[in-house]
mmCIF file of C-alpha atoms and ligand atoms in Angstrom:
data_model
loop_
_atom_site.group_PDB
_atom_site.id
_atom_site.type_symbol
_atom_site.label_atom_id
_atom_site.label_comp_id
_atom_site.label_asym_id
_atom_site.label_seq_id
_atom_site.Cartn_x
_atom_site.Cartn_y
_atom_site.Cartn_z
ATOM 1 C CA MET H 854 -57.598 94.612 48.747
ATOM 2 C CA SER H 855 -58.892 96.262 51.715
ATOM 3 C CA GLU H 856 -55.017 98.182 52.541
ATOM 4 C CA ILE H 857 -52.732 98.927 50.237
ATOM 5 C CA LYS H 858 -49.433 100.084 51.407
ATOM 6 C CA LEU H 859 -47.923 102.675 48.944
ATOM 7 C CA VAL H 860 -44.022 103.967 49.354
ATOM 8 C CA PHE H 861 -42.606 107.729 48.145
ATOM 9 C CA THR H 862 -39.052 107.327 47.921
ATOM 10 C CA GLY H 863 -36.987 109.459 45.905
ATOM 11 C CA SER H 864 -34.303 112.258 46.086
ATOM 12 C CA VAL H 865 -33.928 115.458 48.645
ATOM 13 C CA GLY H 866 -36.257 117.743 48.596
ATOM 14 C CA ALA H 867 -38.458 116.328 45.404
ATOM 15 C CA GLY H 868 -41.268 116.368 47.657
ATOM 16 C CA LYS H 869 -42.377 113.245 49.468
ATOM 17 C CA THR H 870 -43.494 114.713 53.038
ATOM 18 C CA THR H 871 -45.116 117.390 50.778
ATOM 19 C CA ALA H 872 -47.146 114.860 49.369
ATOM 20 C CA ILE H 873 -48.263 112.653 52.198
ATOM 21 C CA GLU H 874 -49.366 116.285 54.033
ATOM 22 C CA ILE H 875 -51.294 117.196 51.144
ATOM 23 C CA ILE H 876 -53.906 113.637 50.577
ATOM 24 C CA SER H 877 -53.604 112.451 54.011
ATOM 25 C CA GLU H 878 -56.498 112.391 55.774
ATOM 26 C CA ILE H 879 -54.781 111.890 59.530
ATOM 27 C CA PRO H 880 -52.522 113.863 60.608
ATOM 28 C CA VAL H 881 -49.305 112.662 59.253
ATOM 29 C CA ILE H 882 -46.172 111.565 61.694
ATOM 30 C CA ARG H 883 -43.099 112.862 60.620
ATOM 31 C CA THR H 884 -39.998 112.579 61.216
ATOM 32 C CA ASP H 885 -38.648 116.266 59.948
ATOM 33 C CA VAL H 886 -35.321 117.872 61.819
ATOM 34 C CA ARG H 887 -33.280 120.532 60.660
ATOM 35 C CA ALA H 888 -30.715 119.312 58.237
ATOM 36 C CA THR H 889 -27.012 119.041 59.204
ATOM 37 C CA ASP H 890 -25.260 118.393 56.218
ATOM 38 C CA SER H 891 -24.676 121.448 53.912
ATOM 39 C CA GLU H 892 -25.721 119.406 50.704
ATOM 40 C CA THR H 893 -28.949 119.264 51.976
ATOM 41 C CA ALA H 894 -29.153 122.476 54.390
ATOM 42 C CA LYS H 895 -28.191 124.301 51.286
ATOM 43 C CA ARG H 896 -31.618 122.983 49.577
ATOM 44 C CA LYS H 897 -33.907 123.091 52.730
ATOM 45 C CA GLU H 898 -34.019 123.566 55.718
ATOM 46 C CA LYS H 899 -35.604 120.108 57.395
ATOM 47 C CA THR H 900 -35.271 116.389 56.375
ATOM 48 C CA THR H 901 -36.746 113.170 56.734
ATOM 49 C CA VAL H 902 -34.499 111.416 58.598
ATOM 50 C CA ALA H 903 -36.961 108.037 59.585
ATOM 51 C CA MET H 904 -40.180 107.974 57.923
ATOM 52 C CA ASP H 905 -43.319 109.769 56.908
ATOM 53 C CA TYR H 906 -46.655 108.084 57.852
ATOM 54 C CA GLY H 907 -49.990 108.859 56.305
ATOM 55 C CA GLU H 908 -53.255 107.273 55.158
ATOM 56 C CA LEU H 909 -55.724 108.224 52.392
ATOM 57 C CA THR H 910 -59.389 106.060 51.657
ATOM 58 C CA LEU H 911 -60.090 106.413 48.234
ATOM 59 C CA GLU H 912 -63.940 107.384 47.060
ATOM 60 C CA ASP H 913 -64.087 103.236 46.545
ATOM 61 C CA GLY H 914 -63.331 102.643 50.222
ATOM 62 C CA GLN H 915 -59.894 101.351 49.440
ATOM 63 C CA LYS H 916 -57.750 102.693 51.903
ATOM 64 C CA LEU H 917 -54.158 103.342 52.171
ATOM 65 C CA ARG H 918 -51.302 103.194 54.152
ATOM 66 C CA LEU H 919 -49.026 106.036 52.763
ATOM 67 C CA TYR H 920 -45.197 105.947 53.857
ATOM 68 C CA GLY H 921 -42.294 108.661 53.247
ATOM 69 C CA THR H 922 -38.646 107.820 53.031
ATOM 70 C CA PRO H 923 -35.865 109.495 53.615
ATOM 71 C CA GLY H 924 -33.759 111.242 50.516
ATOM 72 C CA GLN H 925 -30.825 111.040 52.139
ATOM 73 C CA GLN H 926 -28.607 108.316 50.809
ATOM 74 C CA ARG H 927 -27.156 108.129 54.230
ATOM 75 C CA PHE H 928 -30.913 106.597 55.688
ATOM 76 C CA ASP H 929 -30.624 103.837 53.038
ATOM 77 C CA TYR H 930 -31.213 101.054 55.695
ATOM 78 C CA MET H 931 -34.541 102.862 56.241
ATOM 79 C CA TRP H 932 -35.766 102.339 52.477
ATOM 80 C CA ARG H 933 -35.282 98.238 53.189
ATOM 81 C CA ILE H 934 -37.524 98.364 56.027
ATOM 82 C CA LEU H 935 -40.246 100.655 55.133
ATOM 83 C CA VAL H 936 -40.538 98.624 51.231
ATOM 84 C CA LYS H 937 -41.182 95.353 53.315
ATOM 85 C CA GLY H 938 -45.274 94.217 52.284
ATOM 86 C CA ALA H 939 -46.098 97.675 50.087
ATOM 87 C CA LEU H 940 -47.866 96.798 46.855
ATOM 88 C CA GLY H 941 -46.147 99.818 45.157
ATOM 89 C CA LEU H 942 -43.547 102.549 44.824
ATOM 90 C CA ILE H 943 -43.943 105.900 43.958
ATOM 91 C CA ILE H 944 -40.441 107.671 42.834
ATOM 92 C CA LEU H 945 -40.218 111.189 42.966
ATOM 93 C CA VAL H 946 -37.979 113.490 41.596
ATOM 94 C CA ASP H 947 -37.092 117.249 42.240
ATOM 95 C CA ASN H 948 -37.063 118.217 37.914
ATOM 96 C CA ALA H 949 -34.790 121.214 39.586
ATOM 97 C CA GLY H 950 -32.084 119.329 40.954
ATOM 98 C CA SER H 951 -28.484 118.900 39.157
ATOM 99 C CA ASP H 952 -28.989 115.603 37.910
ATOM 100 C CA PRO H 953 -32.694 115.195 37.649
ATOM 101 C CA ILE H 954 -32.311 111.736 35.537
ATOM 102 C CA GLY H 955 -29.236 110.601 37.145
ATOM 103 C CA ASP H 956 -31.223 110.737 40.496
ATOM 104 C CA LEU H 957 -34.450 109.120 38.780
ATOM 105 C CA ALA H 958 -31.343 105.901 37.346
ATOM 106 C CA ARG H 959 -30.178 105.805 41.464
ATOM 107 C CA TYR H 960 -33.759 104.681 42.683
ATOM 108 C CA VAL H 961 -34.842 102.821 39.678
ATOM 109 C CA ASP H 962 -31.945 100.714 40.493
ATOM 110 C CA ASN H 963 -31.799 100.950 43.657
ATOM 111 C CA PHE H 964 -35.210 99.486 44.499
ATOM 112 C CA ARG H 965 -35.019 97.116 41.278
ATOM 113 C CA ASP H 966 -35.606 93.713 43.445
ATOM 114 C CA PHE H 967 -38.802 95.355 44.658
ATOM 115 C CA VAL H 968 -40.123 96.244 41.455
ATOM 116 C CA SER H 969 -39.221 93.018 39.785
ATOM 117 C CA ASN H 970 -42.636 92.019 41.970
ATOM 118 C CA ASN H 971 -44.237 95.030 42.427
ATOM 119 C CA GLN H 972 -45.526 98.298 41.025
ATOM 120 C CA MET H 973 -43.380 101.378 40.095
ATOM 121 C CA VAL H 974 -44.966 104.633 39.398
ATOM 122 C CA VAL H 975 -42.401 108.137 38.607
ATOM 123 C CA GLY H 976 -43.580 112.029 39.531
ATOM 124 C CA VAL H 977 -41.183 114.536 38.286
ATOM 125 C CA THR H 978 -41.814 117.938 40.825
ATOM 126 C CA ARG H 979 -40.750 121.562 40.366
ATOM 127 C CA MET H 980 -41.242 121.845 36.427
ATOM 128 C CA ASP H 981 -42.373 124.836 36.859
ATOM 129 C CA ILE H 982 -38.980 125.561 38.205
ATOM 130 C CA ALA H 983 -36.939 123.924 36.422
ATOM 131 C CA SER H 984 -39.277 122.820 32.614
ATOM 132 C CA GLU H 985 -35.823 120.513 31.566
ATOM 133 C CA PRO H 986 -35.177 117.737 30.811
ATOM 134 C CA ASP H 987 -38.965 117.399 29.501
ATOM 135 C CA MET H 988 -41.160 114.130 29.425
ATOM 136 C CA ASP H 989 -40.260 113.325 26.530
ATOM 137 C CA PHE H 990 -36.316 113.254 27.584
ATOM 138 C CA TYR H 991 -37.208 110.492 30.354
ATOM 139 C CA HIS H 992 -39.017 108.203 28.058
ATOM 140 C CA GLN H 993 -36.866 108.291 25.836
ATOM 141 C CA TYR H 994 -33.414 107.383 28.503
ATOM 142 C CA PHE H 995 -35.210 104.469 29.921
ATOM 143 C CA ALA H 996 -36.488 103.453 26.768
ATOM 144 C CA GLU H 997 -33.504 103.212 25.254
ATOM 145 C CA ARG H 998 -32.394 100.882 28.295
ATOM 146 C CA GLY H 999 -35.392 98.694 28.142
ATOM 147 C CA ILE H 1000 -36.785 99.867 31.300
ATOM 148 C CA ALA H 1001 -40.452 100.825 30.917
ATOM 149 C CA LEU H 1002 -41.349 103.083 33.398
ATOM 150 C CA PRO H 1003 -44.607 104.901 33.885
ATOM 151 C CA ILE H 1004 -43.489 108.631 34.423
ATOM 152 C CA PHE H 1005 -45.773 111.731 34.861
ATOM 153 C CA PRO H 1006 -45.255 115.658 36.008
ATOM 154 C CA VAL H 1007 -46.471 116.557 39.581
ATOM 155 C CA ASP H 1008 -47.053 118.865 41.583
ATOM 156 C CA ALA H 1009 -46.553 117.415 45.173
ATOM 157 C CA ARG H 1010 -48.068 120.100 46.325
ATOM 158 C CA SER H 1011 -50.898 119.720 44.604
ATOM 159 C CA LYS H 1012 -53.724 117.154 46.168
ATOM 160 C CA THR H 1013 -55.409 116.980 43.141
ATOM 161 C CA SER H 1014 -52.242 115.847 41.470
ATOM 162 C CA VAL H 1015 -50.916 113.453 43.758
ATOM 163 C CA VAL H 1016 -53.788 111.492 44.007
ATOM 164 C CA MET H 1017 -53.852 111.423 40.501
ATOM 165 C CA LEU H 1018 -50.304 109.412 40.583
ATOM 166 C CA ILE H 1019 -51.687 107.101 43.112
ATOM 167 C CA GLN H 1020 -54.574 106.692 40.722
ATOM 168 C CA SER H 1021 -52.583 105.120 38.005
ATOM 169 C CA LEU H 1022 -50.470 103.277 40.320
ATOM 170 C CA ILE H 1023 -53.494 101.214 42.066
ATOM 171 C CA ALA H 1024 -54.543 101.058 37.996
ATOM 172 C CA MET H 1025 -51.679 99.412 37.209
ATOM 173 C CA LEU H 1026 -51.864 97.088 40.613
ATOM 174 C CA GLU H 1027 -55.173 95.757 39.430
ATOM 175 C CA PHE H 1028 -54.185 94.851 36.308
ATOM 176 C CA SER H 1029 -51.100 93.118 37.221
HETATM 177 N N1 LIG Q 814 -42.382 125.117 43.164
HETATM 178 C C1 LIG Q 814 -43.064 124.110 43.274
HETATM 179 N N2 LIG Q 814 -41.809 123.502 44.981
HETATM 180 C C2 LIG Q 814 -42.446 121.773 44.629
HETATM 181 C C3 LIG Q 814 -43.272 121.133 43.875
HETATM 182 N N3 LIG Q 814 -43.557 119.906 44.264
HETATM 183 C C4 LIG Q 814 -43.002 120.080 45.998
HETATM 184 N N4 LIG Q 814 -42.325 121.234 45.959
HETATM 185 C C5 LIG Q 814 -41.987 121.992 47.091
HETATM 186 O O1 LIG Q 814 -40.307 121.155 47.263
HETATM 187 C C6 LIG Q 814 -40.524 121.136 48.678
HETATM 188 C C7 LIG Q 814 -40.231 119.334 48.789
HETATM 189 O O2 LIG Q 814 -39.935 119.914 50.626
HETATM 190 P P1 LIG Q 814 -39.683 117.896 51.576
HETATM 191 O O3 LIG Q 814 -41.721 117.740 50.970
HETATM 192 O O4 LIG Q 814 -39.773 117.923 52.515
HETATM 193 O O5 LIG Q 814 -39.175 116.401 50.260
HETATM 194 P P2 LIG Q 814 -38.897 115.170 50.747
HETATM 195 O O6 LIG Q 814 -38.538 114.510 49.720
HETATM 196 O O7 LIG Q 814 -39.610 114.988 51.519
HETATM 197 O O8 LIG Q 814 -37.060 115.623 51.059
HETATM 198 P P3 LIG Q 814 -36.056 115.107 52.201
HETATM 199 O O9 LIG Q 814 -37.303 114.514 53.654
HETATM 200 O O10 LIG Q 814 -35.156 115.633 52.782
HETATM 201 O O11 LIG Q 814 -35.777 113.626 51.232
HETATM 202 C C8 LIG Q 814 -41.384 121.727 49.812
HETATM 203 O O12 LIG Q 814 -40.991 123.125 50.079
HETATM 204 C C9 LIG Q 814 -43.140 122.060 48.322
HETATM 205 O O13 LIG Q 814 -43.399 122.850 49.342
HETATM 206 C C10 LIG Q 814 -43.509 122.017 42.518
HETATM 207 O O14 LIG Q 814 -43.913 120.802 42.066
HETATM 208 N N5 LIG Q 814 -43.401 123.291 42.775
HETATM 209 MG MG1 LIG Q 815 -38.893 114.465 53.626
#
């Protein structure tokens, strides 16, 4: 594996753009614009409308191409375009959102075709703002539905935190 394409997806404001910015070794190509719909605008000033793109080379020389999707459902055509050729998916969920479990369930469902042939990890962000639901709750919710999901708490503003999440995804790819 010389180059690996990974895609960050997940709910509006979960930290996809932030995560790619913090780990990318090149200036990130981003397509953030001022949020126009009231639902997004009350949560954050800017939102991704097409994609983010960054790159990261791991210590062993493995090069990662990192793509971020828009969170807003109305741009879901971009989700399908961006996952083409990707080997792994990272779903970020904003734990301080109004329905984090529902958000995650929707993304898992949306990407179920991709996930049946590829690997996926979940990062739950903003747990410092909202500690509930906790990790046990997430694990139990998906286990009860027969969905095996590696779920980790992450802070999208922390390079170590995001790199750890990516390392776990890469490890899953290597052993799959
Ligand atoms: N307190 C806290 N803030 C966080 C954490 N992770 C991310 N953030 C903040 O949450 C915001 C996330 O914004 P973006 O990175 O634009 O989110 P996005 O997922 O790209 O959103 P869309 O492109 O609109 O879908 C930023 O202000 C981050 O600084 C966290 O763990 N704790
Ligand atoms: Mg974004």
